[in-house]
mmCIF file of C-alpha atoms and ligand atoms in Angstrom:
data_model
loop_
_atom_site.group_PDB
_atom_site.id
_atom_site.type_symbol
_atom_site.label_atom_id
_atom_site.label_comp_id
_atom_site.label_asym_id
_atom_site.label_seq_id
_atom_site.Cartn_x
_atom_site.Cartn_y
_atom_site.Cartn_z
ATOM 1 C CA MET A 166 -7.323 -15.795 -12.344
ATOM 2 C CA THR A 167 -10.079 -18.321 -12.415
ATOM 3 C CA ASP A 168 -12.831 -16.130 -11.069
ATOM 4 C CA CYS A 169 -13.723 -12.493 -10.886
ATOM 5 C CA LEU A 170 -16.730 -11.939 -8.726
ATOM 6 C CA ILE A 171 -15.953 -11.900 -5.052
ATOM 7 C CA ASP A 172 -18.200 -13.790 -2.684
ATOM 8 C CA PRO A 173 -17.814 -12.497 0.914
ATOM 9 C CA VAL A 174 -18.902 -15.870 2.353
ATOM 10 C CA ARG A 175 -16.271 -17.735 0.359
ATOM 11 C CA LEU A 176 -13.697 -15.112 1.315
ATOM 12 C CA SER A 177 -14.567 -15.366 4.975
ATOM 13 C CA ALA A 178 -14.162 -19.164 4.900
ATOM 14 C CA LEU A 179 -10.584 -18.733 3.689
ATOM 15 C CA LEU A 180 -9.545 -16.271 6.381
ATOM 16 C CA GLY A 181 -7.131 -17.320 9.098
ATOM 17 C CA ARG A 182 -5.753 -14.642 11.393
ATOM 18 C CA ALA A 183 -8.261 -12.094 10.094
ATOM 19 C CA ARG A 184 -11.316 -14.255 10.760
ATOM 20 C CA GLY A 185 -13.698 -12.413 13.036
ATOM 21 C CA ARG A 186 -11.555 -9.281 12.838
ATOM 22 C CA VAL A 187 -12.602 -8.006 9.429
ATOM 23 C CA ASP A 188 -16.020 -7.441 7.968
ATOM 24 C CA ALA A 189 -15.823 -7.365 4.199
ATOM 25 C CA GLU A 190 -18.388 -5.924 1.865
ATOM 26 C CA VAL A 191 -18.134 -6.245 -1.889
ATOM 27 C CA LEU A 192 -19.367 -3.421 -4.098
ATOM 28 C CA ALA A 193 -19.850 -4.037 -7.799
ATOM 29 C CA GLU A 194 -19.019 -0.379 -8.396
ATOM 30 C CA CYS A 195 -18.163 2.732 -6.415
ATOM 31 C CA ASP A 196 -16.199 5.910 -6.974
ATOM 32 C CA SER A 197 -13.338 4.924 -4.686
ATOM 33 C CA SER A 198 -13.244 2.301 -1.932
ATOM 34 C CA ASN A 199 -11.265 4.786 0.177
ATOM 35 C CA SER A 200 -13.960 7.447 -0.209
ATOM 36 C CA VAL A 201 -16.713 4.976 0.688
ATOM 37 C CA LEU A 202 -14.870 3.818 3.792
ATOM 38 C CA LEU A 203 -13.938 7.344 4.908
ATOM 39 C CA GLU A 204 -17.616 8.212 4.763
ATOM 40 C CA ARG A 205 -18.510 5.089 6.729
ATOM 41 C CA ALA A 206 -15.790 5.787 9.294
ATOM 42 C CA ALA A 207 -17.343 9.199 9.863
ATOM 43 C CA HIS A 208 -20.614 7.393 10.623
ATOM 44 C CA GLY A 209 -19.007 5.045 13.128
ATOM 45 C CA ALA A 210 -18.015 1.992 11.069
ATOM 46 C CA PRO A 211 -15.818 -0.255 13.244
ATOM 47 C CA SER A 212 -12.154 -1.136 12.885
ATOM 48 C CA GLY A 213 -11.840 -4.030 10.483
ATOM 49 C CA ALA A 214 -14.492 -2.791 8.045
ATOM 50 C CA VAL A 215 -13.369 -3.643 4.523
ATOM 51 C CA VAL A 216 -14.758 -2.386 1.228
ATOM 52 C CA ILE A 217 -13.774 -4.358 -1.848
ATOM 53 C CA ALA A 218 -14.579 -2.596 -5.108
ATOM 54 C CA GLU A 219 -14.931 -4.694 -8.217
ATOM 55 C CA ARG A 220 -14.841 -1.481 -10.200
ATOM 56 C CA GLN A 221 -13.905 2.058 -9.193
ATOM 57 C CA THR A 222 -15.034 5.006 -11.279
ATOM 58 C CA ALA A 223 -12.710 7.467 -9.527
ATOM 59 C CA GLY A 224 -9.958 5.396 -7.944
ATOM 60 C CA ARG A 225 -7.330 7.614 -6.382
ATOM 61 C CA GLY A 226 -3.591 7.307 -5.987
ATOM 62 C CA ARG A 227 -1.196 9.436 -3.987
ATOM 63 C CA ARG A 228 -0.644 13.087 -4.870
ATOM 64 C CA GLY A 229 -3.874 13.430 -6.806
ATOM 65 C CA ARG A 230 -3.065 10.698 -9.295
ATOM 66 C CA VAL A 231 -5.699 8.409 -10.747
ATOM 67 C CA TRP A 232 -5.782 4.673 -10.034
ATOM 68 C CA ARG A 233 -7.078 3.325 -13.307
ATOM 69 C CA ALA A 234 -8.138 -0.260 -13.956
ATOM 70 C CA ALA A 235 -10.732 -2.005 -16.060
ATOM 71 C CA ALA A 236 -13.237 -4.104 -14.093
ATOM 72 C CA GLY A 237 -11.571 -7.267 -12.831
ATOM 73 C CA ASP A 238 -8.082 -6.131 -13.815
ATOM 74 C CA SER A 239 -7.098 -4.790 -10.428
ATOM 75 C CA LEU A 240 -7.685 -5.876 -6.867
ATOM 76 C CA THR A 241 -8.920 -2.735 -5.146
ATOM 77 C CA PHE A 242 -9.970 -2.623 -1.542
ATOM 78 C CA SER A 243 -9.744 -0.554 1.613
ATOM 79 C CA LEU A 244 -9.468 -1.487 5.274
ATOM 80 C CA LEU A 245 -10.481 0.750 8.155
ATOM 81 C CA TRP A 246 -8.334 0.632 11.273
ATOM 82 C CA ARG A 247 -8.545 2.858 14.329
ATOM 83 C CA PHE A 248 -5.420 3.701 16.273
ATOM 84 C CA GLY A 249 -5.563 5.006 19.822
ATOM 85 C CA GLY A 250 -3.272 7.720 21.118
ATOM 86 C CA ASP A 251 -1.340 10.395 19.333
ATOM 87 C CA ILE A 252 -1.259 10.513 15.542
ATOM 88 C CA SER A 253 2.547 10.278 15.690
ATOM 89 C CA ARG A 254 2.077 6.589 16.516
ATOM 90 C CA LEU A 255 1.075 6.079 12.880
ATOM 91 C CA ALA A 256 4.530 7.040 11.594
ATOM 92 C CA GLY A 257 5.706 4.364 9.202
ATOM 93 C CA LEU A 258 2.251 2.837 8.741
ATOM 94 C CA SER A 259 2.383 2.841 4.941
ATOM 95 C CA LEU A 260 5.762 1.083 5.057
ATOM 96 C CA ALA A 261 4.368 -1.494 7.467
ATOM 97 C CA VAL A 262 1.463 -2.089 5.091
ATOM 98 C CA GLY A 263 3.957 -2.616 2.252
ATOM 99 C CA VAL A 264 5.652 -5.352 4.282
ATOM 100 C CA ALA A 265 2.281 -7.008 4.912
ATOM 101 C CA LEU A 266 1.429 -7.006 1.198
ATOM 102 C CA ALA A 267 4.830 -8.327 0.122
ATOM 103 C CA ARG A 268 4.634 -11.146 2.693
ATOM 104 C CA ALA A 269 1.121 -12.084 1.553
ATOM 105 C CA LEU A 270 2.054 -12.160 -2.121
ATOM 106 C CA GLU A 271 5.083 -14.261 -1.295
ATOM 107 C CA SER A 272 2.874 -16.698 0.644
ATOM 108 C CA CYS A 273 0.768 -17.009 -2.527
ATOM 109 C CA GLY A 274 3.836 -17.990 -4.540
ATOM 110 C CA VAL A 275 4.648 -14.631 -6.151
ATOM 111 C CA ARG A 276 8.434 -14.355 -6.149
ATOM 112 C CA GLY A 277 10.508 -11.193 -6.288
ATOM 113 C CA VAL A 278 8.064 -8.648 -4.886
ATOM 114 C CA ALA A 279 9.987 -5.572 -3.767
ATOM 115 C CA LEU A 280 9.098 -2.307 -2.044
ATOM 116 C CA LYS A 281 9.914 1.248 -3.011
ATOM 117 C CA TRP A 282 9.711 4.004 -0.429
ATOM 118 C CA PRO A 283 7.233 5.108 0.593
ATOM 119 C CA ASN A 284 4.410 2.962 -0.708
ATOM 120 C CA ASP A 285 5.037 1.197 -4.004
ATOM 121 C CA LEU A 286 4.857 -2.510 -4.540
ATOM 122 C CA LEU A 287 7.186 -3.611 -7.350
ATOM 123 C CA LEU A 288 7.550 -6.721 -9.439
ATOM 124 C CA ASP A 289 10.366 -7.088 -11.968
ATOM 125 C CA GLY A 290 11.074 -3.367 -11.678
ATOM 126 C CA GLY A 291 7.502 -2.372 -12.567
ATOM 127 C CA LYS A 292 4.741 -0.987 -10.360
ATOM 128 C CA LEU A 293 2.542 -3.864 -9.232
ATOM 129 C CA GLY A 294 0.533 -1.915 -6.705
ATOM 130 C CA GLY A 295 0.323 0.940 -4.291
ATOM 131 C CA VAL A 296 -1.049 2.023 -0.949
ATOM 132 C CA LEU A 297 -3.066 5.163 -0.245
ATOM 133 C CA ILE A 298 -3.651 5.805 3.452
ATOM 134 C CA GLU A 299 -6.099 8.527 4.400
ATOM 135 C CA LEU A 300 -6.599 9.624 7.984
ATOM 136 C CA ALA A 301 -9.493 11.107 9.900
ATOM 137 C CA SER A 302 -8.911 12.336 13.418
ATOM 138 C CA GLU A 303 -11.425 11.346 16.051
ATOM 139 C CA ARG A 304 -11.649 11.996 19.766
ATOM 140 C CA GLY A 305 -8.604 10.249 21.236
ATOM 141 C CA ALA A 306 -8.036 8.153 18.121
ATOM 142 C CA THR A 307 -7.185 8.271 14.445
ATOM 143 C CA ALA A 308 -9.153 6.380 11.841
ATOM 144 C CA ALA A 309 -6.914 5.177 9.026
ATOM 145 C CA VAL A 310 -8.399 4.074 5.729
ATOM 146 C CA ILE A 311 -5.779 1.852 4.151
ATOM 147 C CA GLY A 312 -6.456 1.665 0.417
ATOM 148 C CA ILE A 313 -4.705 -0.952 -1.656
ATOM 149 C CA GLY A 314 -4.559 -1.464 -5.394
ATOM 150 C CA ILE A 315 -2.797 -4.444 -6.988
ATOM 151 C CA ASN A 316 -2.692 -5.010 -10.742
ATOM 152 C CA LEU A 317 -3.995 -8.411 -11.778
ATOM 153 C CA GLN A 318 -3.659 -7.462 -15.429
ATOM 154 C CA PRO A 319 -1.551 -4.642 -16.874
ATOM 155 C CA PRO A 320 -3.531 -1.369 -16.562
ATOM 156 C CA PRO A 321 -4.575 0.381 -19.795
ATOM 157 C CA THR A 322 -2.600 3.532 -18.951
ATOM 158 C CA VAL A 323 -0.383 4.535 -16.073
ATOM 159 C CA ASP A 324 -1.010 8.264 -15.823
ATOM 160 C CA GLY A 325 1.605 10.106 -13.823
ATOM 161 C CA PHE A 326 3.474 7.037 -12.644
ATOM 162 C CA ALA A 327 7.152 7.110 -13.538
ATOM 163 C CA LEU A 328 7.522 3.360 -13.295
ATOM 164 C CA PRO A 329 6.345 0.925 -15.959
ATOM 165 C CA ALA A 330 3.339 -1.106 -14.838
ATOM 166 C CA ALA A 331 3.619 -4.688 -13.651
ATOM 167 C CA SER A 332 0.853 -7.161 -12.929
ATOM 168 C CA LEU A 333 0.312 -10.598 -11.454
ATOM 169 C CA ALA A 334 -0.532 -11.930 -14.921
ATOM 170 C CA GLY A 335 2.500 -13.856 -16.062
ATOM 171 C CA SER A 336 4.076 -13.789 -12.588
ATOM 172 C CA GLY A 337 3.421 -17.479 -12.041
ATOM 173 C CA TYR A 338 0.531 -16.711 -9.715
ATOM 174 C CA THR A 339 -2.216 -19.236 -10.341
ATOM 175 C CA SER A 340 -4.578 -18.858 -7.388
ATOM 176 C CA ASN A 341 -7.812 -16.957 -7.438
ATOM 177 C CA TYR A 342 -9.118 -13.673 -6.145
ATOM 178 C CA HIS A 343 -10.493 -15.169 -2.946
ATOM 179 C CA GLU A 344 -7.250 -16.849 -1.887
ATOM 180 C CA LEU A 345 -5.260 -13.743 -2.668
ATOM 181 C CA LEU A 346 -7.621 -11.442 -0.790
ATOM 182 C CA ALA A 347 -7.716 -13.762 2.216
ATOM 183 C CA ALA A 348 -3.900 -13.912 2.307
ATOM 184 C CA LEU A 349 -3.692 -10.119 2.054
ATOM 185 C CA LEU A 350 -6.212 -9.552 4.847
ATOM 186 C CA ASP A 351 -4.570 -12.149 7.117
ATOM 187 C CA SER A 352 -1.180 -10.577 6.582
ATOM 188 C CA LEU A 353 -2.525 -7.046 7.100
ATOM 189 C CA ILE A 354 -4.118 -7.978 10.414
ATOM 190 C CA ALA A 355 -1.002 -9.804 11.627
ATOM 191 C CA THR A 356 1.176 -6.854 10.641
ATOM 192 C CA LEU A 357 -1.148 -4.281 12.165
ATOM 193 C CA ASP A 358 -0.996 -6.202 15.449
ATOM 194 C CA VAL A 359 2.801 -5.939 15.390
ATOM 195 C CA PHE A 360 2.651 -2.297 14.334
ATOM 196 C CA VAL A 361 0.237 -1.360 17.125
ATOM 197 C CA ALA A 362 2.359 -3.145 19.734
ATOM 198 C CA ASP A 363 5.846 -2.108 18.620
ATOM 199 C CA GLY A 364 5.574 0.381 15.771
ATOM 200 C CA PHE A 365 7.348 0.252 12.425
ATOM 201 C CA ALA A 366 10.661 -0.413 14.208
ATOM 202 C CA ALA A 367 9.623 -4.062 14.572
ATOM 203 C CA LEU A 368 9.118 -4.378 10.795
ATOM 204 C CA ARG A 369 11.985 -2.213 9.636
ATOM 205 C CA GLU A 370 14.491 -4.976 9.010
ATOM 206 C CA ASP A 371 12.083 -6.849 6.753
ATOM 207 C CA TRP A 372 11.150 -3.633 4.967
ATOM 208 C CA GLN A 373 14.792 -2.797 4.297
ATOM 209 C CA ALA A 374 15.505 -6.315 3.043
ATOM 210 C CA ARG A 375 12.768 -5.766 0.452
ATOM 211 C CA HIS A 376 13.597 -2.150 -0.391
ATOM 212 C CA VAL A 377 14.632 -1.869 -3.999
ATOM 213 C CA TRP A 378 16.963 1.102 -3.454
ATOM 214 C CA GLN A 379 18.577 -0.097 -0.245
ATOM 215 C CA GLY A 380 22.282 0.827 -0.227
ATOM 216 C CA LEU A 381 22.053 2.394 -3.683
ATOM 217 C CA PRO A 382 22.562 5.956 -4.927
ATOM 218 C CA VAL A 383 19.225 7.775 -5.216
ATOM 219 C CA ARG A 384 17.785 11.178 -5.984
ATOM 220 C CA LEU A 385 14.863 12.554 -4.015
ATOM 221 C CA LEU A 386 12.382 14.621 -5.970
ATOM 222 C CA ASP A 387 10.088 17.383 -4.814
ATOM 223 C CA SER A 388 6.550 16.132 -4.267
ATOM 224 C CA ALA A 389 5.165 19.111 -6.218
ATOM 225 C CA SER A 390 6.594 17.587 -9.366
ATOM 226 C CA GLY A 391 6.367 14.135 -7.857
ATOM 227 C CA GLU A 392 6.832 11.153 -10.076
ATOM 228 C CA ASN A 393 5.696 12.978 -13.139
ATOM 229 C CA ALA A 394 8.843 12.841 -15.199
ATOM 230 C CA ALA A 395 8.026 16.079 -17.072
ATOM 231 C CA ALA A 396 9.223 18.554 -14.425
ATOM 232 C CA THR A 397 11.129 17.413 -11.390
ATOM 233 C CA VAL A 398 13.110 19.266 -8.746
ATOM 234 C CA THR A 399 15.856 17.333 -7.020
ATOM 235 C CA LEU A 400 15.849 17.855 -3.250
ATOM 236 C CA ALA A 401 18.769 15.649 -2.351
ATOM 237 C CA GLU A 402 21.048 12.951 -3.626
ATOM 238 C CA GLY A 403 22.870 10.308 -1.687
ATOM 239 C CA ILE A 404 23.114 6.682 -0.757
ATOM 240 C CA CYS A 405 19.877 5.238 0.561
ATOM 241 C CA LEU A 406 20.512 3.948 4.062
ATOM 242 C CA GLY A 407 16.938 2.770 4.575
ATOM 243 C CA ALA A 408 14.066 3.881 6.758
ATOM 244 C CA ALA A 409 14.182 5.168 10.324
ATOM 245 C CA ALA A 410 11.940 3.736 13.034
ATOM 246 C CA ASP A 411 9.416 6.483 12.250
ATOM 247 C CA GLY A 412 9.385 5.586 8.546
ATOM 248 C CA ALA A 413 11.512 8.519 7.383
ATOM 249 C CA LEU A 414 13.897 7.758 4.537
ATOM 250 C CA ILE A 415 17.547 8.280 5.399
ATOM 251 C CA LEU A 416 20.141 9.347 2.874
ATOM 252 C CA ALA A 417 23.904 9.502 3.346
ATOM 253 C CA THR A 418 24.917 12.663 1.531
ATOM 254 C CA ALA A 419 28.203 13.529 -0.201
ATOM 255 C CA ASP A 420 29.207 15.928 2.611
ATOM 256 C CA GLY A 421 29.380 12.976 4.998
ATOM 257 C CA GLY A 422 26.104 13.831 6.725
ATOM 258 C CA GLN A 423 22.692 12.207 6.761
ATOM 259 C CA GLN A 424 19.327 13.626 5.748
ATOM 260 C CA ARG A 425 15.871 12.417 6.730
ATOM 261 C CA PHE A 426 12.790 12.674 4.557
ATOM 262 C CA LEU A 427 9.277 12.045 5.715
ATOM 263 C CA VAL A 428 6.778 9.848 3.933
ATOM 264 C CA GLY A 429 4.864 11.800 1.360
ATOM 265 C CA ASP A 430 7.447 14.526 0.837
ATOM 266 C CA VAL A 431 9.549 13.093 -1.897
ATOM 267 C CA SER A 432 9.929 10.541 -4.652
ATOM 268 C CA LEU A 433 12.798 8.276 -5.411
ATOM 269 C CA ARG A 434 14.793 7.686 -8.562
ATOM 270 C CA ALA A 435 18.095 6.023 -9.220
ATOM 271 C CA ALA A 436 20.825 8.665 -9.259
HETATM 272 C C1 BTN B 546 -0.555 4.937 -5.345
HETATM 273 O O1 BTN B 546 0.251 4.121 -5.780
HETATM 274 O O2 BTN B 546 -0.482 6.142 -5.624
HETATM 275 C C2 BTN B 546 -1.643 4.427 -4.425
HETATM 276 C C3 BTN B 546 -2.708 3.692 -5.192
HETATM 277 C C4 BTN B 546 -3.814 3.216 -4.266
HETATM 278 C C5 BTN B 546 -5.035 2.767 -5.042
HETATM 279 C C6 BTN B 546 -6.074 2.133 -4.156
HETATM 280 S S1 BTN B 546 -7.285 1.242 -5.079
HETATM 281 C C7 BTN B 546 -8.233 1.019 -3.616
HETATM 282 C C8 BTN B 546 -8.180 2.320 -2.857
HETATM 283 N N1 BTN B 546 -9.218 3.223 -3.335
HETATM 284 C C9 BTN B 546 -8.706 4.275 -3.958
HETATM 285 O O3 BTN B 546 -9.378 5.189 -4.494
HETATM 286 N N2 BTN B 546 -7.377 4.225 -3.960
HETATM 287 C C10 BTN B 546 -6.882 3.059 -3.260
#
């Protein structure tokens, strides 16, 4: 990376599809970009509001985990998007976001980015990033705060994550923060447009092509123990058939049947 500090004007000049549809603010420090944006959403911030945090003091991951990164070592930002209609229309959103991120990284020359259900971004088998989506229901709509963390440098520790950490350092990526952020925002907006029009079903094939466990034997673990390797409870084992149109993971089980698991309920491991 050639630069660290993000300049919203420079970022905005690099935007394509997202130009005029996102409004990015850069904070030198905050507790969590998701928390800041949730608060702003409650006060009426519009769809497309983006908070980019150069440093988070209490970055959050899924299931109460911590997203830890030294300043400048991780790209951490959140995007607010409002969805009309029933909340069920958001099924598969975190998978759709994964597709958007993988496409953007690929467009920046990062090869071999893969996805792991429900929301991990992998590179060379390690965790490159993750997505934390938090929802707030509003009258006739749902506000989704889509939080994204991508490691630019290997994080100091990876508390609670079963996977080793990966980062863009050493991946061959030579662009800068601004280009990467612009590519991510463009891809997110393009993908959200598809998602709003046609749901995750329209992105499913691409997601499955990138899914690291597609067609492989897997074990699903109870979310209470989650990805913390210390104590895990196996819920099911089978061959991973992919994701349903609503984002549920589908397993072919030994008894010849199929089981569905919803996003957020389980974790995946190789069987
Ligand atoms: C996970 O893999 O568990 C999800 C990690 C998501 C981290 C990002 S960093 C930006 C945004 N703000 C947060 O507090 N969390 C998300």
